[in-house]
Structure formats: structure tokens, C-alpha cells
């Protein structure tokens, strides 16, 4: 048991995903390939888009930013989680914990805002195709991405700053495998009502505002698709949005599950499962979704493979 503010705490002890040694090894063997695939998949998208001049459209520019965020988002959590699965003592320093909280929240928040920007891009492409090149200029795309990063990192910085007003009375044991903001709030023995209020207000601004932009964009997209007379053209228009919509469904599905589910004794264990899905599984699925659902990506990969095989 340790008492004092956060500055007097040197480290936190994590309980991790499970206390079963055999299960820890099994989870390590399952999650390590997933993390490696996340790295290879997202780096491959960056290389494919960067090396092909016919792909740098706004949609692929946003896709490269999504891949960068997935790389950062997963790498903030996965390496430490994998090491802890093979370690007896699962500890993290105070500064390491605060750093993890900041970048975990910053990359996650930025991704939600970026998904809203990508939804707007799809809205313009489907609903106003003649104005697409005029509306989605390089300058506009850069501004949308820049504001996504600024808003996401500022959102996380505010939460990290609010941690300094808290007092940790012990125990400094964390029933999780990641330093997340709500997890740290549970360790505080001071009034966290202000922190909860700040978290609710700013989370609503980021998550709900992004979700509203996405829902409105897709409402107009669906209406525009329904007005198309031929089935082939209707499917062509819809296919450009399927990959993005799938990523939105996965990303928002996990956070809405955590926020809307009833509190129970198993909520902490559920939090761990959802955190694994959001930080390890989804970043690995995003490049796979865009590669399998996007005809241009598949054709580009085939051309690159043929070019490399001819050289060898």
C-alpha cells in the first residue's frame, strides 16, 4: 500500500491478461503473429501507396494516415503486453504509465476523427463526383489530417494533465495489461468527479461528433446510391465505401460496447478482451480489409509482385 500523489508513486504492478502461466504462453504464441502481421500489413500499405503514382488520391492519402495511426496505436500497447506475458513481475514505471496513457488516448482519438474525415471524403466522391477534385484538394486533405492529429493529441493531453490532481492511496496494483485513463481513476482515493466530467465532455466531443459526421455522410451516400438506376453503377459506388464502413463498424463497435454495457463483476475482464480486440486485432484487420475489398489495391499488389518476380 502506497500513499501520496502520483509524483510519489514509482511504479504500478499489472495483473496482465491472465495469471495462468500456461495460458500466458498460449496467448503470447497467438498474439505475437497478429502484432507482426499488423506491422507488415500497415507498412505494406504505406509502401504500396507511396511507390505507385496512380494511387495517391485523397482516399489513399487518408488510408496511409490510418495505417500510420494503426502502427502507433498497436505499438503503444502490444510490445509491453507481449513482454509481460513472459514475465513474472508485470510492472510499469509511473512515467511509462503516463506516457502509455497519453499516446494510447492520442492515437485512438485521432483515428476516430480521421475516420470521420474519410467518411466526408466518401460523401463527396459518391454524392458530388464532378466536384470531387475541386473539393478534396491536397490542401484540404492536409488540413483534415492535421486537425485530426491536433484534436486527438490535445484531447489526450487534457486527460493526462488531469491526472496530476489525483492522489493514489494504494494498492498500486492494476487489474489490466495497459495503462488506460479509466484504470488509473480506479486507483485514486480522491474525488474523481471532475475527471469523470472532463472525460465525458471531451470523449463526447471526439467520439460522438465524429460518429455524427459519419452517420450523416453515410445517410447522404445511401440516398445517392438508391437514386442510381443501374445495378452495376450502384454496386460500383457502394463498393468504394465498404472498406471504410467496415473499419468504422469495428472501431466504434468496440468503444460503444464498453460504454453501453451494464457494470458487472466481470466488467474488468470484459475490458481486457475488448482492449485486446481494439489494440491488437483491429489494427491487423484494417490493412486486410482494404486489400481484399479494394480492386485497385489488389491489382497494384499483383503488378508489384509480377515486377519483383521478373527481376529475380
CSV table of C-alpha atoms in Angstrom, one decimal:
chain,number,residue,atom,x,y,z
A,1,UNK,CA,0.0,0.0,0.0
A,2,UNK,CA,1.4,3.4,-1.0
A,3,UNK,CA,0.0,6.8,-0.2
A,4,UNK,CA,0.6,10.2,-1.9
A,5,UNK,CA,0.0,11.9,-5.1
A,6,UNK,CA,1.1,10.5,-8.5
A,7,UNK,CA,4.5,12.0,-8.2
A,8,UNK,CA,5.4,9.8,-5.1
A,9,UNK,CA,4.4,6.6,-6.9
A,10,UNK,CA,7.4,5.0,-8.7
A,11,UNK,CA,5.7,2.1,-10.5
A,12,UNK,CA,2.4,0.1,-10.9
A,13,UNK,CA,2.0,-3.6,-10.8
A,14,UNK,CA,-0.1,-5.1,-13.6
A,15,UNK,CA,-2.1,-8.3,-13.3
A,16,UNK,CA,-2.0,-8.7,-17.0
A,17,UNK,CA,-4.3,-10.7,-19.2
A,18,UNK,CA,-4.3,-13.8,-17.0
A,19,UNK,CA,-2.5,-15.3,-14.1
A,20,UNK,CA,-2.3,-18.8,-15.6
A,21,UNK,CA,1.3,-19.4,-16.8
A,22,UNK,CA,0.2,-21.9,-19.5
A,23,UNK,CA,-2.5,-19.6,-20.8
A,24,UNK,CA,0.1,-16.7,-20.9
A,25,UNK,CA,2.3,-18.7,-23.2
A,26,UNK,CA,-0.6,-19.7,-25.4
A,27,UNK,CA,-1.7,-16.0,-25.6
A,28,UNK,CA,1.9,-15.0,-26.5
A,29,UNK,CA,2.0,-17.5,-29.3
A,30,UNK,CA,-1.3,-16.3,-30.6
A,31,UNK,CA,-0.8,-12.5,-30.2
A,32,UNK,CA,2.8,-12.2,-31.4
A,33,UNK,CA,1.9,-13.3,-35.0
A,34,UNK,CA,-1.0,-10.9,-35.0
A,35,UNK,CA,1.2,-8.0,-34.0
A,36,UNK,CA,3.8,-8.9,-36.6
A,37,UNK,CA,1.1,-9.1,-39.2
A,38,UNK,CA,-0.1,-5.6,-38.1
A,39,UNK,CA,3.4,-4.2,-38.6
A,40,UNK,CA,3.8,-5.9,-42.0
A,41,UNK,CA,0.3,-5.2,-43.2
A,42,UNK,CA,0.3,-1.5,-42.5
A,43,UNK,CA,3.9,-0.9,-43.6
A,44,UNK,CA,3.0,-2.7,-46.9
A,45,UNK,CA,0.1,-0.3,-47.5
A,46,UNK,CA,2.5,2.7,-46.9
A,47,UNK,CA,5.0,1.2,-49.4
A,48,UNK,CA,2.3,0.2,-52.0
A,49,UNK,CA,0.7,3.7,-52.0
A,50,UNK,CA,4.0,5.5,-51.8
A,51,UNK,CA,5.6,3.6,-54.7
A,52,UNK,CA,2.6,3.9,-57.1
A,53,UNK,CA,1.9,7.2,-58.7
A,54,UNK,CA,-1.6,6.3,-59.9
A,55,UNK,CA,-2.8,5.6,-56.3
A,56,UNK,CA,-2.1,9.0,-54.5
A,57,UNK,CA,-5.8,10.1,-54.5
A,58,UNK,CA,-7.4,11.6,-51.3
A,59,UNK,CA,-8.8,8.2,-50.4
A,60,UNK,CA,-5.3,6.5,-50.4
A,61,UNK,CA,-3.8,9.5,-48.7
A,62,UNK,CA,-6.2,9.0,-45.8
A,63,UNK,CA,-5.5,5.3,-45.9
A,64,UNK,CA,-1.8,5.9,-45.4
A,65,UNK,CA,-2.6,8.1,-42.4
A,66,UNK,CA,-4.9,5.3,-41.0
A,67,UNK,CA,-2.1,2.8,-41.4
A,68,UNK,CA,0.3,5.2,-39.5
A,69,UNK,CA,-2.1,5.5,-36.7
A,70,UNK,CA,-2.7,1.8,-36.5
A,71,UNK,CA,1.0,1.2,-36.3
A,72,UNK,CA,1.4,3.7,-33.5
A,73,UNK,CA,-1.8,2.6,-31.7
A,74,UNK,CA,-0.8,-1.0,-31.6
A,75,UNK,CA,2.9,-0.4,-30.9
A,76,UNK,CA,2.0,1.7,-27.8
A,77,UNK,CA,0.4,-1.4,-26.2
A,78,UNK,CA,1.5,-4.7,-27.9
A,79,UNK,CA,5.3,-4.8,-27.2
A,80,UNK,CA,4.8,-4.2,-23.4
A,81,UNK,CA,1.8,-6.7,-23.4
A,82,UNK,CA,3.9,-9.4,-25.1
A,83,UNK,CA,6.8,-9.0,-22.8
A,84,UNK,CA,4.6,-9.1,-19.7
A,85,UNK,CA,3.1,-12.4,-20.9
A,86,UNK,CA,6.5,-14.0,-20.5
A,87,UNK,CA,7.4,-12.0,-17.3
A,88,UNK,CA,6.8,-13.0,-13.7
A,89,UNK,CA,6.7,-9.3,-12.5
A,90,UNK,CA,4.5,-7.2,-14.7
A,91,UNK,CA,5.5,-3.7,-13.6
A,92,UNK,CA,5.5,-0.3,-15.4
A,93,UNK,CA,7.1,2.9,-14.1
A,94,UNK,CA,5.0,6.0,-13.4
A,95,UNK,CA,6.4,7.9,-16.4
A,96,UNK,CA,6.0,4.8,-18.6
A,97,UNK,CA,2.4,4.5,-17.5
A,98,UNK,CA,1.6,8.2,-18.1
A,99,UNK,CA,3.3,8.1,-21.5
A,100,UNK,CA,1.3,5.0,-22.4
A,101,UNK,CA,-2.0,6.7,-21.3
A,102,UNK,CA,-1.2,9.8,-23.4
A,103,UNK,CA,-0.2,8.0,-26.7
A,104,UNK,CA,-2.9,5.4,-26.2
A,105,UNK,CA,-5.6,8.1,-26.0
A,106,UNK,CA,-4.0,10.4,-28.6
A,107,UNK,CA,-3.7,7.8,-31.3
A,108,UNK,CA,-7.2,6.3,-30.6
A,109,UNK,CA,-8.8,9.8,-30.6
A,110,UNK,CA,-7.0,10.8,-33.8
A,111,UNK,CA,-8.2,7.7,-35.5
A,112,UNK,CA,-11.8,8.4,-34.7
A,113,UNK,CA,-11.6,11.9,-36.1
A,114,UNK,CA,-9.7,10.6,-39.2
A,115,UNK,CA,-12.5,8.1,-39.8
A,116,UNK,CA,-14.9,11.0,-39.9
A,117,UNK,CA,-12.7,12.8,-42.4
A,118,UNK,CA,-12.6,9.7,-44.5
A,119,UNK,CA,-16.4,9.5,-44.4
A,120,UNK,CA,-16.6,13.1,-45.7
A,121,UNK,CA,-14.2,12.1,-48.5
A,122,UNK,CA,-16.5,9.2,-49.5
A,123,UNK,CA,-19.6,11.5,-49.3
A,124,UNK,CA,-18.0,14.0,-51.7
A,125,UNK,CA,-16.9,11.1,-54.0
A,126,UNK,CA,-20.3,9.5,-54.2
A,127,UNK,CA,-22.7,12.4,-53.9
A,128,UNK,CA,-20.7,15.1,-55.8
A,129,UNK,CA,-18.3,13.3,-58.1
A,130,UNK,CA,-18.0,16.2,-60.5
A,131,UNK,CA,-16.8,18.4,-57.7
A,132,UNK,CA,-14.5,15.8,-56.1
A,133,UNK,CA,-11.2,17.1,-57.4
A,134,UNK,CA,-12.2,20.6,-56.7
A,135,UNK,CA,-13.4,19.9,-53.1
A,136,UNK,CA,-10.8,17.3,-52.0
A,137,UNK,CA,-7.7,19.2,-52.9
A,138,UNK,CA,-4.3,18.4,-51.4
A,139,UNK,CA,-4.6,21.4,-49.2
A,140,UNK,CA,-8.0,20.3,-47.9
A,141,UNK,CA,-6.8,16.8,-47.2
A,142,UNK,CA,-3.7,18.0,-45.4
A,143,UNK,CA,-5.8,20.3,-43.3
A,144,UNK,CA,-8.3,17.5,-42.4
A,145,UNK,CA,-5.4,15.2,-41.3
A,146,UNK,CA,-3.6,17.9,-39.4
A,147,UNK,CA,-6.7,18.9,-37.5
A,148,UNK,CA,-7.3,15.2,-36.7
A,149,UNK,CA,-3.9,14.9,-35.1
A,150,UNK,CA,-4.2,18.3,-33.3
A,151,UNK,CA,-7.6,17.5,-31.9
A,152,UNK,CA,-6.7,13.9,-30.9
A,153,UNK,CA,-3.5,14.8,-29.2
A,154,UNK,CA,-5.0,17.8,-27.4
A,155,UNK,CA,-7.8,15.6,-26.2
A,156,UNK,CA,-5.4,13.1,-24.7
A,157,UNK,CA,-3.1,15.9,-23.3
A,158,UNK,CA,-6.1,17.3,-21.3
A,159,UNK,CA,-6.8,13.9,-19.8
A,160,UNK,CA,-3.1,13.3,-18.9
A,161,UNK,CA,-3.0,16.7,-17.3
A,162,UNK,CA,-6.0,15.9,-15.1
A,163,UNK,CA,-4.1,13.0,-13.6
A,164,UNK,CA,-1.9,15.4,-11.6
A,165,UNK,CA,-4.8,16.4,-9.3
A,166,UNK,CA,-5.3,12.8,-8.2
A,167,UNK,CA,-4.0,11.0,-5.1
A,168,UNK,CA,-3.0,7.4,-5.1
A,169,UNK,CA,-3.6,5.8,-1.7
A,170,UNK,CA,-2.9,2.2,-2.8
A,171,UNK,CA,-2.7,-0.5,-3.6
A,172,UNK,CA,-0.8,0.4,-6.8
A,173,UNK,CA,-2.0,-2.8,-8.4
A,174,UNK,CA,-3.7,-2.5,-11.8
A,175,UNK,CA,-6.1,-5.3,-13.0
A,176,UNK,CA,-5.2,-4.7,-16.6
A,177,UNK,CA,-2.4,-5.1,-19.2
A,178,UNK,CA,-2.5,-1.5,-20.3
A,179,UNK,CA,-2.4,1.9,-18.5
A,180,UNK,CA,-5.7,3.4,-19.6
A,181,UNK,CA,-7.3,6.5,-18.1
A,182,UNK,CA,-10.3,4.8,-16.5
A,183,UNK,CA,-8.0,2.2,-15.0
A,184,UNK,CA,-5.9,4.9,-13.3
A,185,UNK,CA,-9.0,6.6,-12.0
A,186,UNK,CA,-9.9,3.4,-10.1
A,187,UNK,CA,-6.6,3.6,-8.2
A,188,UNK,CA,-7.3,7.1,-6.9
A,189,UNK,CA,-8.7,7.7,-3.4
A,190,UNK,CA,-9.6,11.3,-4.1
A,191,UNK,CA,-12.8,12.7,-5.7
A,192,UNK,CA,-12.7,11.9,-9.4
A,193,UNK,CA,-16.0,13.6,-10.3
A,194,UNK,CA,-14.1,16.4,-12.1
A,195,UNK,CA,-12.1,13.9,-14.0
A,196,UNK,CA,-15.2,11.9,-14.9
A,197,UNK,CA,-16.9,15.1,-16.1
A,198,UNK,CA,-13.9,16.2,-18.2
A,199,UNK,CA,-13.7,12.6,-19.6
A,200,UNK,CA,-17.4,12.6,-20.5
A,201,UNK,CA,-17.4,16.0,-22.1
A,202,UNK,CA,-14.3,15.6,-24.3
A,203,UNK,CA,-15.0,12.0,-25.1
A,204,UNK,CA,-18.4,13.1,-26.3
A,205,UNK,CA,-16.9,15.8,-28.4
A,206,UNK,CA,-14.4,13.5,-30.1
A,207,UNK,CA,-16.4,10.2,-30.4
A,208,UNK,CA,-20.0,11.5,-30.8
A,209,UNK,CA,-19.1,14.4,-33.1
A,210,UNK,CA,-17.1,12.0,-35.3
A,211,UNK,CA,-19.9,9.5,-35.3
A,212,UNK,CA,-22.5,12.1,-36.2
A,213,UNK,CA,-20.3,13.2,-39.2
A,214,UNK,CA,-20.0,9.6,-40.3
A,215,UNK,CA,-23.7,8.8,-39.9
A,216,UNK,CA,-24.8,12.0,-41.8
A,217,UNK,CA,-22.3,11.3,-44.5
A,218,UNK,CA,-23.5,7.7,-45.0
A,219,UNK,CA,-27.1,8.8,-44.9
A,220,UNK,CA,-26.5,11.0,-47.9
A,221,UNK,CA,-24.3,8.3,-49.5
A,222,UNK,CA,-27.1,5.7,-49.2
A,223,UNK,CA,-29.7,8.1,-50.6
A,224,UNK,CA,-27.4,8.9,-53.6
A,225,UNK,CA,-26.8,5.2,-54.2
A,226,UNK,CA,-30.5,4.4,-54.2
A,227,UNK,CA,-31.1,7.1,-56.9
A,228,UNK,CA,-28.7,5.3,-59.3
A,229,UNK,CA,-30.7,3.4,-61.8
A,230,UNK,CA,-28.4,0.6,-62.9
A,231,UNK,CA,-27.4,-2.1,-60.5
A,232,UNK,CA,-23.8,-2.2,-61.8
A,233,UNK,CA,-23.2,1.5,-61.2
A,234,UNK,CA,-25.0,1.3,-57.8
A,235,UNK,CA,-22.6,-1.5,-56.8
A,236,UNK,CA,-19.6,0.4,-58.0
A,237,UNK,CA,-20.5,3.4,-55.9
A,238,UNK,CA,-21.2,1.3,-52.8
A,239,UNK,CA,-18.0,-0.8,-53.2
A,240,UNK,CA,-15.9,2.3,-52.7
A,241,UNK,CA,-17.4,2.7,-49.2
A,242,UNK,CA,-17.5,-0.9,-48.0
A,243,UNK,CA,-13.9,-1.0,-46.6
A,244,UNK,CA,-14.2,2.3,-44.8
A,245,UNK,CA,-17.6,1.3,-43.3
A,246,UNK,CA,-16.2,-2.0,-42.1
A,247,UNK,CA,-13.4,-0.2,-40.3
A,248,UNK,CA,-15.9,2.3,-38.8
A,249,UNK,CA,-18.1,-0.6,-37.6
A,250,UNK,CA,-15.2,-2.4,-35.9
A,251,UNK,CA,-13.7,0.7,-34.3
A,252,UNK,CA,-17.0,2.2,-33.0
A,253,UNK,CA,-18.4,-1.2,-32.2
A,254,UNK,CA,-15.8,-1.9,-29.5
A,255,UNK,CA,-16.0,1.5,-27.8
A,256,UNK,CA,-19.8,1.6,-27.8
A,257,UNK,CA,-19.8,-1.9,-26.3
A,258,UNK,CA,-17.6,-0.7,-23.5
A,259,UNK,CA,-19.6,2.4,-22.8
A,260,UNK,CA,-23.1,1.0,-23.1
A,261,UNK,CA,-22.7,-2.4,-21.4
A,262,UNK,CA,-24.0,-2.7,-17.8
A,263,UNK,CA,-21.5,-2.7,-15.0
A,264,UNK,CA,-20.9,-6.1,-13.5
A,265,UNK,CA,-18.3,-8.1,-11.7
A,266,UNK,CA,-16.9,-9.3,-15.0
A,267,UNK,CA,-16.6,-5.8,-16.5
A,268,UNK,CA,-12.8,-5.7,-15.8
A,269,UNK,CA,-12.3,-9.0,-17.6
A,270,UNK,CA,-14.5,-7.8,-20.5
A,271,UNK,CA,-12.4,-4.6,-20.6
A,272,UNK,CA,-9.3,-6.7,-21.2
A,273,UNK,CA,-10.9,-8.7,-24.0
A,274,UNK,CA,-12.2,-5.5,-25.7
A,275,UNK,CA,-8.8,-3.8,-25.3
A,276,UNK,CA,-7.1,-6.8,-27.0
A,277,UNK,CA,-9.5,-6.6,-29.9
A,278,UNK,CA,-9.1,-2.8,-30.3
A,279,UNK,CA,-5.3,-2.6,-29.9
A,280,UNK,CA,-4.2,-5.8,-31.5
A,281,UNK,CA,-6.8,-7.4,-33.7
A,282,UNK,CA,-8.5,-4.4,-35.4
A,283,UNK,CA,-5.1,-2.7,-36.4
A,284,UNK,CA,-4.3,-6.0,-38.1
A,285,UNK,CA,-7.6,-6.3,-39.8
A,286,UNK,CA,-7.7,-2.8,-41.3
A,287,UNK,CA,-5.0,-3.4,-44.0
A,288,UNK,CA,-6.5,-6.8,-44.7
A,289,UNK,CA,-10.0,-5.2,-45.2
A,290,UNK,CA,-8.7,-2.5,-47.6
A,291,UNK,CA,-6.5,-5.0,-49.5
A,292,UNK,CA,-9.3,-7.6,-50.0
A,293,UNK,CA,-12.1,-5.2,-50.7
A,294,UNK,CA,-10.3,-2.7,-52.9
A,295,UNK,CA,-9.8,-3.8,-56.5
A,296,UNK,CA,-7.1,-1.1,-57.2
A,297,UNK,CA,-5.1,-2.3,-54.2
A,298,UNK,CA,-5.3,-5.9,-55.4
A,299,UNK,CA,-4.3,-5.0,-58.9
A,300,UNK,CA,-1.4,-2.9,-57.6
A,301,UNK,CA,-0.1,-5.7,-55.4
A,302,UNK,CA,-0.3,-8.2,-58.3
A,303,UNK,CA,1.7,-5.8,-60.6
A,304,UNK,CA,4.3,-5.2,-57.9
A,305,UNK,CA,4.6,-9.0,-57.3
A,306,UNK,CA,5.0,-9.6,-61.1
A,307,UNK,CA,7.6,-6.9,-61.4
A,308,UNK,CA,9.6,-8.3,-58.5
A,309,UNK,CA,9.4,-11.9,-59.8
A,310,UNK,CA,10.6,-10.8,-63.2
A,311,UNK,CA,13.6,-9.1,-61.6
A,312,UNK,CA,14.5,-12.2,-59.8
